[in-house]
């Protein structure tokens, strides 16, 4: 557990050699995909994975195809040496850190698009984003051949997209969702929080409170459309800039809810900018 040197592979061939060796020995394997710049939220995924299998592989790949040209691909924080140390400290067994060329060989021409659950919310606000995500996650699951793959509820829509992907393509993997890790003040941990100035962080932390208030109102039977309008107004008052969405959706398929009171398990989801930083968060109702 305290070993700080983490074995690292950079090619699919080397990854498969290690994983297939474990499997031949009868061991079960989990994959935790990340884009690095790790925080306690990522590490909680590894810790959860360890409770389910014998060996945990983390992947570190800042996937260019899920960023739009105007988004922060070049600026995205990168800290592989520190990430490897943190992963080793929570008992990760292997880091898969491929280059862009290893993932996308010349002539690469295949895309995986998940319909339905990819379309609203972040799918509408970030066209092409979920195709980039679904394609790279399909590749990672085929490359690593894990028994289990763990994703955070922080990216709730992404988790649903990946569950759909695995079911639809008969990928032999169990997709597990992990609860959102938060700072003491409630701000969901995110690699992008590193972009926030102290003043912006004061605004960012209000997102958690506005979501919690919406959950309370929905539980008390308030109409969905009122709760959505109240949440939007509260985010504006708190100092958020562009608000991509503040919506109540069905927990399983992200179908729109309302008008009227909720009658099924739901999720409140929000995406909004503080300065140039786009934050997302969500809560179960
Ligand atoms: P990323 O590196 O942002 O692509 O995230 C990699 C994985 O970590 C995804 O499955 C995320 O949902 C998950 N994750 C990110 N932030 C958190 C958090 N605060 N709590 C739990 N999981 C998280």
mmCIF file of C-alpha atoms and ligand atoms in Angstrom:
data_model
loop_
_atom_site.group_PDB
_atom_site.id
_atom_site.type_symbol
_atom_site.label_atom_id
_atom_site.label_comp_id
_atom_site.label_asym_id
_atom_site.label_seq_id
_atom_site.Cartn_x
_atom_site.Cartn_y
_atom_site.Cartn_z
ATOM 1 C CA UNK A 1 0.000 0.000 0.000
ATOM 2 C CA UNK A 2 2.772 2.475 0.828
ATOM 3 C CA UNK A 3 4.891 1.642 -2.245
ATOM 4 C CA UNK A 4 5.122 4.862 -4.228
ATOM 5 C CA UNK A 5 6.413 3.469 -7.523
ATOM 6 C CA UNK A 6 3.531 2.509 -9.718
ATOM 7 C CA UNK A 7 4.191 0.235 -12.696
ATOM 8 C CA UNK A 8 3.238 2.186 -15.817
ATOM 9 C CA UNK A 9 2.489 0.932 -19.328
ATOM 10 C CA UNK A 10 1.979 3.122 -22.388
ATOM 11 C CA UNK A 11 0.899 0.670 -25.080
ATOM 12 C CA UNK A 12 -2.191 -1.487 -25.469
ATOM 13 C CA UNK A 13 0.070 -4.520 -26.015
ATOM 14 C CA UNK A 14 1.851 -4.011 -22.673
ATOM 15 C CA UNK A 15 -1.447 -3.338 -20.892
ATOM 16 C CA UNK A 16 -2.910 -6.606 -22.204
ATOM 17 C CA UNK A 17 0.207 -8.576 -21.245
ATOM 18 C CA UNK A 18 -0.183 -7.515 -17.606
ATOM 19 C CA UNK A 19 -3.972 -7.836 -17.397
ATOM 20 C CA UNK A 20 -4.079 -11.202 -19.180
ATOM 21 C CA UNK A 21 -1.384 -12.475 -16.809
ATOM 22 C CA UNK A 22 -3.581 -11.577 -13.840
ATOM 23 C CA UNK A 23 -6.626 -13.173 -15.453
ATOM 24 C CA UNK A 24 -4.760 -16.400 -16.219
ATOM 25 C CA UNK A 25 -4.027 -16.546 -12.486
ATOM 26 C CA UNK A 26 -7.792 -16.308 -11.838
ATOM 27 C CA UNK A 27 -7.745 -12.699 -10.637
ATOM 28 C CA UNK A 28 -10.493 -10.134 -11.241
ATOM 29 C CA UNK A 29 -9.541 -6.733 -12.608
ATOM 30 C CA UNK A 30 -11.088 -3.247 -12.417
ATOM 31 C CA UNK A 31 -10.427 -0.226 -14.599
ATOM 32 C CA UNK A 32 -10.727 3.364 -13.363
ATOM 33 C CA UNK A 33 -10.508 5.757 -16.336
ATOM 34 C CA UNK A 34 -9.283 9.296 -15.577
ATOM 35 C CA UNK A 35 -7.864 12.361 -17.279
ATOM 36 C CA UNK A 36 -5.329 12.812 -14.481
ATOM 37 C CA UNK A 37 -4.818 15.875 -12.258
ATOM 38 C CA UNK A 38 -6.080 13.509 -9.604
ATOM 39 C CA UNK A 39 -7.890 14.474 -6.412
ATOM 40 C CA UNK A 40 -9.580 12.576 -3.586
ATOM 41 C CA UNK A 41 -12.624 11.922 -5.818
ATOM 42 C CA UNK A 42 -10.562 9.920 -8.309
ATOM 43 C CA UNK A 43 -8.815 8.097 -5.462
ATOM 44 C CA UNK A 44 -12.180 7.137 -3.932
ATOM 45 C CA UNK A 45 -12.973 5.356 -7.224
ATOM 46 C CA UNK A 46 -9.791 3.300 -6.896
ATOM 47 C CA UNK A 47 -10.615 2.521 -3.254
ATOM 48 C CA UNK A 48 -14.114 1.389 -4.250
ATOM 49 C CA UNK A 49 -12.698 -0.691 -7.111
ATOM 50 C CA UNK A 50 -10.337 -2.445 -4.690
ATOM 51 C CA UNK A 51 -13.296 -3.680 -2.642
ATOM 52 C CA UNK A 52 -14.636 -5.479 -5.735
ATOM 53 C CA UNK A 53 -11.620 -7.019 -7.468
ATOM 54 C CA UNK A 54 -8.049 -8.230 -6.970
ATOM 55 C CA UNK A 55 -6.215 -5.763 -9.226
ATOM 56 C CA UNK A 56 -6.963 -2.156 -10.181
ATOM 57 C CA UNK A 57 -5.757 -0.441 -13.339
ATOM 58 C CA UNK A 58 -6.108 3.345 -13.602
ATOM 59 C CA UNK A 59 -5.884 4.973 -16.993
ATOM 60 C CA UNK A 60 -4.624 8.501 -17.509
ATOM 61 C CA UNK A 61 -5.493 9.981 -20.873
ATOM 62 C CA UNK A 62 -6.547 13.539 -21.610
ATOM 63 C CA UNK A 63 -8.759 12.638 -24.536
ATOM 64 C CA UNK A 64 -8.594 15.332 -27.225
ATOM 65 C CA UNK A 65 -11.764 14.173 -28.995
ATOM 66 C CA UNK A 66 -14.060 15.027 -26.078
ATOM 67 C CA UNK A 67 -12.948 18.670 -26.034
ATOM 68 C CA UNK A 68 -14.391 21.189 -28.510
ATOM 69 C CA UNK A 69 -11.845 23.443 -30.267
ATOM 70 C CA UNK A 70 -12.659 26.378 -27.945
ATOM 71 C CA UNK A 71 -12.427 24.246 -24.760
ATOM 72 C CA UNK A 72 -9.503 23.727 -22.380
ATOM 73 C CA UNK A 73 -7.661 20.694 -23.869
ATOM 74 C CA UNK A 74 -4.264 22.454 -24.018
ATOM 75 C CA UNK A 75 -4.685 24.105 -20.609
ATOM 76 C CA UNK A 76 -6.062 20.973 -18.894
ATOM 77 C CA UNK A 77 -3.863 20.329 -15.810
ATOM 78 C CA UNK A 78 -1.299 17.535 -16.265
ATOM 79 C CA UNK A 79 0.692 15.998 -13.391
ATOM 80 C CA UNK A 80 1.493 12.370 -14.189
ATOM 81 C CA UNK A 81 4.306 11.831 -11.655
ATOM 82 C CA UNK A 82 2.178 13.119 -8.788
ATOM 83 C CA UNK A 83 -0.862 11.182 -10.057
ATOM 84 C CA UNK A 84 1.163 7.943 -10.111
ATOM 85 C CA UNK A 85 2.272 8.508 -6.519
ATOM 86 C CA UNK A 86 -1.281 9.182 -5.349
ATOM 87 C CA UNK A 87 -2.577 6.078 -7.147
ATOM 88 C CA UNK A 88 0.147 3.878 -5.638
ATOM 89 C CA UNK A 89 -0.768 5.244 -2.206
ATOM 90 C CA UNK A 90 -4.343 3.924 -2.473
ATOM 91 C CA UNK A 91 -3.311 0.502 -3.771
ATOM 92 C CA UNK A 92 -3.662 0.917 -7.525
ATOM 93 C CA UNK A 93 -1.623 -1.805 -9.274
ATOM 94 C CA UNK A 94 -0.999 -0.393 -12.737
ATOM 95 C CA UNK A 95 -1.168 2.906 -14.604
ATOM 96 C CA UNK A 96 -2.059 2.900 -18.297
ATOM 97 C CA UNK A 97 -0.916 6.241 -19.727
ATOM 98 C CA UNK A 98 -1.000 6.018 -23.514
ATOM 99 C CA UNK A 99 0.024 8.750 -25.936
ATOM 100 C CA UNK A 100 -2.514 10.333 -28.263
ATOM 101 C CA UNK A 101 -0.817 8.460 -31.143
ATOM 102 C CA UNK A 102 -1.240 5.105 -29.358
ATOM 103 C CA UNK A 103 -4.976 5.776 -28.887
ATOM 104 C CA UNK A 104 -5.618 7.314 -32.310
ATOM 105 C CA UNK A 105 -3.395 5.768 -34.954
ATOM 106 C CA UNK A 106 -3.153 7.518 -38.335
ATOM 107 C CA UNK A 107 -6.353 6.919 -40.276
ATOM 108 C CA UNK A 108 -8.492 6.471 -37.153
ATOM 109 C CA UNK A 109 -12.080 6.753 -38.412
ATOM 110 C CA UNK A 110 -14.489 5.068 -35.975
ATOM 111 C CA UNK A 111 -16.880 6.831 -33.631
ATOM 112 C CA UNK A 112 -19.246 5.452 -31.019
ATOM 113 C CA UNK A 113 -22.379 7.546 -30.577
ATOM 114 C CA UNK A 114 -24.858 6.641 -27.848
ATOM 115 C CA UNK A 115 -28.355 7.951 -28.605
ATOM 116 C CA UNK A 116 -31.026 8.987 -26.133
ATOM 117 C CA UNK A 117 -29.288 9.556 -22.841
ATOM 118 C CA UNK A 118 -26.385 11.450 -24.553
ATOM 119 C CA UNK A 119 -28.636 14.015 -26.143
ATOM 120 C CA UNK A 120 -29.891 16.479 -23.467
ATOM 121 C CA UNK A 121 -27.932 18.493 -20.879
ATOM 122 C CA UNK A 122 -24.165 18.246 -21.551
ATOM 123 C CA UNK A 123 -24.928 16.578 -24.892
ATOM 124 C CA UNK A 124 -26.779 19.702 -25.999
ATOM 125 C CA UNK A 125 -24.346 22.165 -24.391
ATOM 126 C CA UNK A 126 -21.202 20.403 -25.659
ATOM 127 C CA UNK A 127 -21.973 18.941 -29.125
ATOM 128 C CA UNK A 128 -19.776 15.923 -29.868
ATOM 129 C CA UNK A 129 -18.578 15.619 -26.270
ATOM 130 C CA UNK A 130 -20.281 12.317 -25.488
ATOM 131 C CA UNK A 131 -19.257 10.782 -28.802
ATOM 132 C CA UNK A 132 -15.666 11.558 -27.796
ATOM 133 C CA UNK A 133 -16.275 10.057 -24.356
ATOM 134 C CA UNK A 134 -18.135 6.951 -25.590
ATOM 135 C CA UNK A 135 -15.487 6.246 -28.239
ATOM 136 C CA UNK A 136 -12.548 6.512 -25.856
ATOM 137 C CA UNK A 137 -14.294 4.566 -23.076
ATOM 138 C CA UNK A 138 -15.274 1.802 -25.527
ATOM 139 C CA UNK A 139 -11.622 1.623 -26.569
ATOM 140 C CA UNK A 140 -10.377 1.561 -22.956
ATOM 141 C CA UNK A 141 -12.829 -1.226 -22.034
ATOM 142 C CA UNK A 142 -11.765 -3.279 -25.065
ATOM 143 C CA UNK A 143 -8.080 -2.588 -24.399
ATOM 144 C CA UNK A 144 -8.056 -3.401 -20.682
ATOM 145 C CA UNK A 145 -10.729 -6.141 -20.671
ATOM 146 C CA UNK A 146 -11.710 -5.339 -17.055
ATOM 147 C CA UNK A 147 -14.365 -7.249 -15.105
ATOM 148 C CA UNK A 148 -15.480 -3.983 -13.481
ATOM 149 C CA UNK A 149 -15.116 -0.324 -14.460
ATOM 150 C CA UNK A 150 -15.778 2.485 -11.979
ATOM 151 C CA UNK A 151 -17.075 5.960 -12.896
ATOM 152 C CA UNK A 152 -18.099 8.871 -10.683
ATOM 153 C CA UNK A 153 -21.662 10.068 -10.165
ATOM 154 C CA UNK A 154 -20.108 13.546 -10.326
ATOM 155 C CA UNK A 155 -20.467 13.082 -14.096
ATOM 156 C CA UNK A 156 -23.913 11.540 -13.745
ATOM 157 C CA UNK A 157 -24.933 11.789 -17.392
ATOM 158 C CA UNK A 158 -21.578 10.314 -18.462
ATOM 159 C CA UNK A 159 -22.175 7.366 -16.106
ATOM 160 C CA UNK A 160 -25.579 6.732 -17.715
ATOM 161 C CA UNK A 161 -24.078 7.032 -21.218
ATOM 162 C CA UNK A 162 -21.423 4.446 -20.348
ATOM 163 C CA UNK A 163 -23.953 2.059 -18.784
ATOM 164 C CA UNK A 164 -26.002 2.300 -22.012
ATOM 165 C CA UNK A 165 -22.866 1.799 -24.136
ATOM 166 C CA UNK A 166 -21.819 -1.337 -22.228
ATOM 167 C CA UNK A 167 -25.330 -2.819 -22.424
ATOM 168 C CA UNK A 168 -25.843 -1.992 -26.092
ATOM 169 C CA UNK A 169 -22.453 -3.329 -27.241
ATOM 170 C CA UNK A 170 -22.576 -6.406 -24.944
ATOM 171 C CA UNK A 171 -19.289 -5.404 -23.353
ATOM 172 C CA UNK A 172 -18.581 -8.030 -20.663
ATOM 173 C CA UNK A 173 -17.985 -5.527 -17.878
ATOM 174 C CA UNK A 174 -19.900 -4.360 -14.812
ATOM 175 C CA UNK A 175 -20.187 -0.550 -14.774
ATOM 176 C CA UNK A 176 -20.149 0.740 -11.192
ATOM 177 C CA UNK A 177 -21.073 4.290 -10.121
ATOM 178 C CA UNK A 178 -19.273 5.914 -7.172
ATOM 179 C CA UNK A 179 -20.650 8.731 -4.981
ATOM 180 C CA UNK A 180 -19.408 12.294 -5.500
ATOM 181 C CA UNK A 181 -16.502 13.300 -3.259
ATOM 182 C CA UNK A 182 -16.863 16.860 -1.963
ATOM 183 C CA UNK A 183 -14.721 19.411 -0.150
ATOM 184 C CA UNK A 184 -15.733 20.178 3.454
ATOM 185 C CA UNK A 185 -17.828 23.118 2.243
ATOM 186 C CA UNK A 186 -19.706 20.900 -0.240
ATOM 187 C CA UNK A 187 -17.979 21.872 -3.491
ATOM 188 C CA UNK A 188 -17.705 18.762 -5.666
ATOM 189 C CA UNK A 189 -14.031 17.932 -6.193
ATOM 190 C CA UNK A 190 -12.955 18.519 -9.792
ATOM 191 C CA UNK A 191 -9.653 18.874 -11.618
ATOM 192 C CA UNK A 192 -11.084 22.114 -13.031
ATOM 193 C CA UNK A 193 -11.427 23.637 -9.537
ATOM 194 C CA UNK A 194 -7.708 24.412 -9.930
ATOM 195 C CA UNK A 195 -8.726 27.161 -12.373
ATOM 196 C CA UNK A 196 -10.821 29.031 -9.759
ATOM 197 C CA UNK A 197 -9.563 32.215 -8.093
ATOM 198 C CA UNK A 198 -10.453 32.553 -4.381
ATOM 199 C CA UNK A 199 -13.332 34.895 -5.302
ATOM 200 C CA UNK A 200 -14.612 32.468 -7.959
ATOM 201 C CA UNK A 201 -14.445 29.569 -5.531
ATOM 202 C CA UNK A 202 -16.774 31.459 -3.158
ATOM 203 C CA UNK A 203 -19.321 31.565 -5.979
ATOM 204 C CA UNK A 204 -18.680 27.958 -7.059
ATOM 205 C CA UNK A 205 -19.454 26.562 -3.618
ATOM 206 C CA UNK A 206 -23.018 27.914 -3.834
ATOM 207 C CA UNK A 207 -23.900 25.389 -6.560
ATOM 208 C CA UNK A 208 -23.996 22.626 -3.962
ATOM 209 C CA UNK A 209 -26.398 24.614 -1.766
ATOM 210 C CA UNK A 210 -28.724 25.462 -4.655
ATOM 211 C CA UNK A 211 -28.888 21.778 -5.659
ATOM 212 C CA UNK A 212 -29.548 20.728 -2.059
ATOM 213 C CA UNK A 213 -32.341 23.307 -1.801
ATOM 214 C CA UNK A 214 -33.928 21.954 -5.001
ATOM 215 C CA UNK A 215 -33.836 18.403 -3.613
ATOM 216 C CA UNK A 216 -35.557 19.629 -0.424
ATOM 217 C CA UNK A 217 -38.279 21.396 -2.390
ATOM 218 C CA UNK A 218 -38.905 18.392 -4.637
ATOM 219 C CA UNK A 219 -39.138 16.098 -1.617
ATOM 220 C CA UNK A 220 -41.721 18.485 -0.152
ATOM 221 C CA UNK A 221 -43.803 18.050 -3.332
ATOM 222 C CA UNK A 222 -43.024 21.372 -5.036
ATOM 223 C CA UNK A 223 -43.675 21.411 -8.792
ATOM 224 C CA UNK A 224 -40.682 20.538 -10.966
ATOM 225 C CA UNK A 225 -40.991 23.659 -13.139
ATOM 226 C CA UNK A 226 -41.021 25.916 -10.049
ATOM 227 C CA UNK A 227 -37.981 24.188 -8.598
ATOM 228 C CA UNK A 228 -36.082 24.569 -11.892
ATOM 229 C CA UNK A 229 -36.968 28.279 -12.161
ATOM 230 C CA UNK A 230 -36.025 28.905 -8.516
ATOM 231 C CA UNK A 231 -32.689 27.123 -8.977
ATOM 232 C CA UNK A 232 -31.804 29.090 -12.119
ATOM 233 C CA UNK A 233 -32.604 32.382 -10.388
ATOM 234 C CA UNK A 234 -30.571 31.373 -7.333
ATOM 235 C CA UNK A 235 -27.520 30.560 -9.487
ATOM 236 C CA UNK A 236 -27.815 33.925 -11.237
ATOM 237 C CA UNK A 237 -28.039 35.714 -7.877
ATOM 238 C CA UNK A 238 -25.032 33.750 -6.589
ATOM 239 C CA UNK A 239 -22.884 35.232 -9.362
ATOM 240 C CA UNK A 240 -22.688 32.407 -11.900
ATOM 241 C CA UNK A 241 -22.220 33.520 -15.505
ATOM 242 C CA UNK A 242 -23.688 31.444 -18.329
ATOM 243 C CA UNK A 243 -25.915 28.685 -16.955
ATOM 244 C CA UNK A 244 -26.120 25.765 -19.387
ATOM 245 C CA UNK A 245 -28.879 24.005 -17.453
ATOM 246 C CA UNK A 246 -30.498 23.470 -14.077
ATOM 247 C CA UNK A 247 -32.915 20.608 -14.600
ATOM 248 C CA UNK A 248 -34.763 17.829 -12.855
ATOM 249 C CA UNK A 249 -34.508 14.581 -14.809
ATOM 250 C CA UNK A 250 -35.453 10.915 -14.335
ATOM 251 C CA UNK A 251 -32.614 9.116 -12.562
ATOM 252 C CA UNK A 252 -32.434 6.148 -14.944
ATOM 253 C CA UNK A 253 -32.813 7.612 -18.450
ATOM 254 C CA UNK A 254 -32.613 11.384 -17.842
ATOM 255 C CA UNK A 255 -36.097 11.924 -19.309
ATOM 256 C CA UNK A 256 -37.597 15.355 -18.556
ATOM 257 C CA UNK A 257 -39.770 15.498 -15.458
ATOM 258 C CA UNK A 258 -42.859 17.568 -14.730
ATOM 259 C CA UNK A 259 -44.891 19.591 -15.099
ATOM 260 C CA UNK A 260 -46.103 18.994 -11.581
ATOM 261 C CA UNK A 261 -44.682 17.115 -8.639
ATOM 262 C CA UNK A 262 -42.213 14.242 -9.037
ATOM 263 C CA UNK A 263 -43.500 10.690 -8.998
ATOM 264 C CA UNK A 264 -40.318 8.725 -9.780
ATOM 265 C CA UNK A 265 -36.659 8.658 -8.666
ATOM 266 C CA UNK A 266 -34.974 11.763 -10.073
ATOM 267 C CA UNK A 267 -31.753 13.707 -10.247
ATOM 268 C CA UNK A 268 -31.212 17.454 -10.229
ATOM 269 C CA UNK A 269 -28.387 18.346 -12.605
ATOM 270 C CA UNK A 270 -26.663 21.662 -13.219
ATOM 271 C CA UNK A 271 -23.893 23.112 -15.361
ATOM 272 C CA UNK A 272 -22.802 26.726 -15.046
ATOM 273 C CA UNK A 273 -19.790 28.933 -15.588
ATOM 274 C CA UNK A 274 -17.888 30.837 -12.930
ATOM 275 C CA UNK A 275 -15.704 33.172 -14.933
ATOM 276 C CA UNK A 276 -14.193 30.970 -17.652
ATOM 277 C CA UNK A 277 -14.556 27.731 -15.663
ATOM 278 C CA UNK A 278 -17.472 25.426 -16.392
ATOM 279 C CA UNK A 279 -18.681 23.492 -13.344
ATOM 280 C CA UNK A 280 -21.121 20.582 -13.213
ATOM 281 C CA UNK A 281 -22.780 18.916 -10.262
ATOM 282 C CA UNK A 282 -25.890 16.885 -9.478
ATOM 283 C CA UNK A 283 -27.853 15.371 -6.606
ATOM 284 C CA UNK A 284 -30.239 12.484 -6.138
ATOM 285 C CA UNK A 285 -33.825 13.246 -5.148
HETATM 286 P P1 LIG B 1 -11.995 12.944 -15.050
HETATM 287 O O1 LIG B 1 -10.552 12.788 -14.727
HETATM 288 O O2 LIG B 1 -12.556 14.279 -14.699
HETATM 289 O O3 LIG B 1 -12.349 12.464 -16.416
HETATM 290 O O4 LIG B 1 -12.751 11.941 -14.060
HETATM 291 C C1 LIG B 1 -12.411 10.588 -14.029
HETATM 292 C C2 LIG B 1 -13.429 9.852 -13.205
HETATM 293 O O5 LIG B 1 -13.458 10.389 -11.888
HETATM 294 C C3 LIG B 1 -14.846 9.992 -13.764
HETATM 295 O O6 LIG B 1 -15.512 8.751 -13.618
HETATM 296 C C4 LIG B 1 -15.435 11.043 -12.874
HETATM 297 O O7 LIG B 1 -16.835 10.956 -12.770
HETATM 298 C C5 LIG B 1 -14.785 10.732 -11.557
HETATM 299 N N1 LIG B 1 -14.803 11.893 -10.663
HETATM 300 C C6 LIG B 1 -14.412 13.159 -10.945
HETATM 301 N N2 LIG B 1 -14.644 13.965 -9.887
HETATM 302 C C7 LIG B 1 -15.206 13.178 -8.922
HETATM 303 C C8 LIG B 1 -15.682 13.435 -7.593
HETATM 304 N N3 LIG B 1 -15.640 14.633 -7.038
HETATM 305 N N4 LIG B 1 -16.197 12.382 -6.906
HETATM 306 C C9 LIG B 1 -16.248 11.144 -7.457
HETATM 307 N N5 LIG B 1 -15.824 10.852 -8.698
HETATM 308 C C10 LIG B 1 -15.308 11.856 -9.423
#
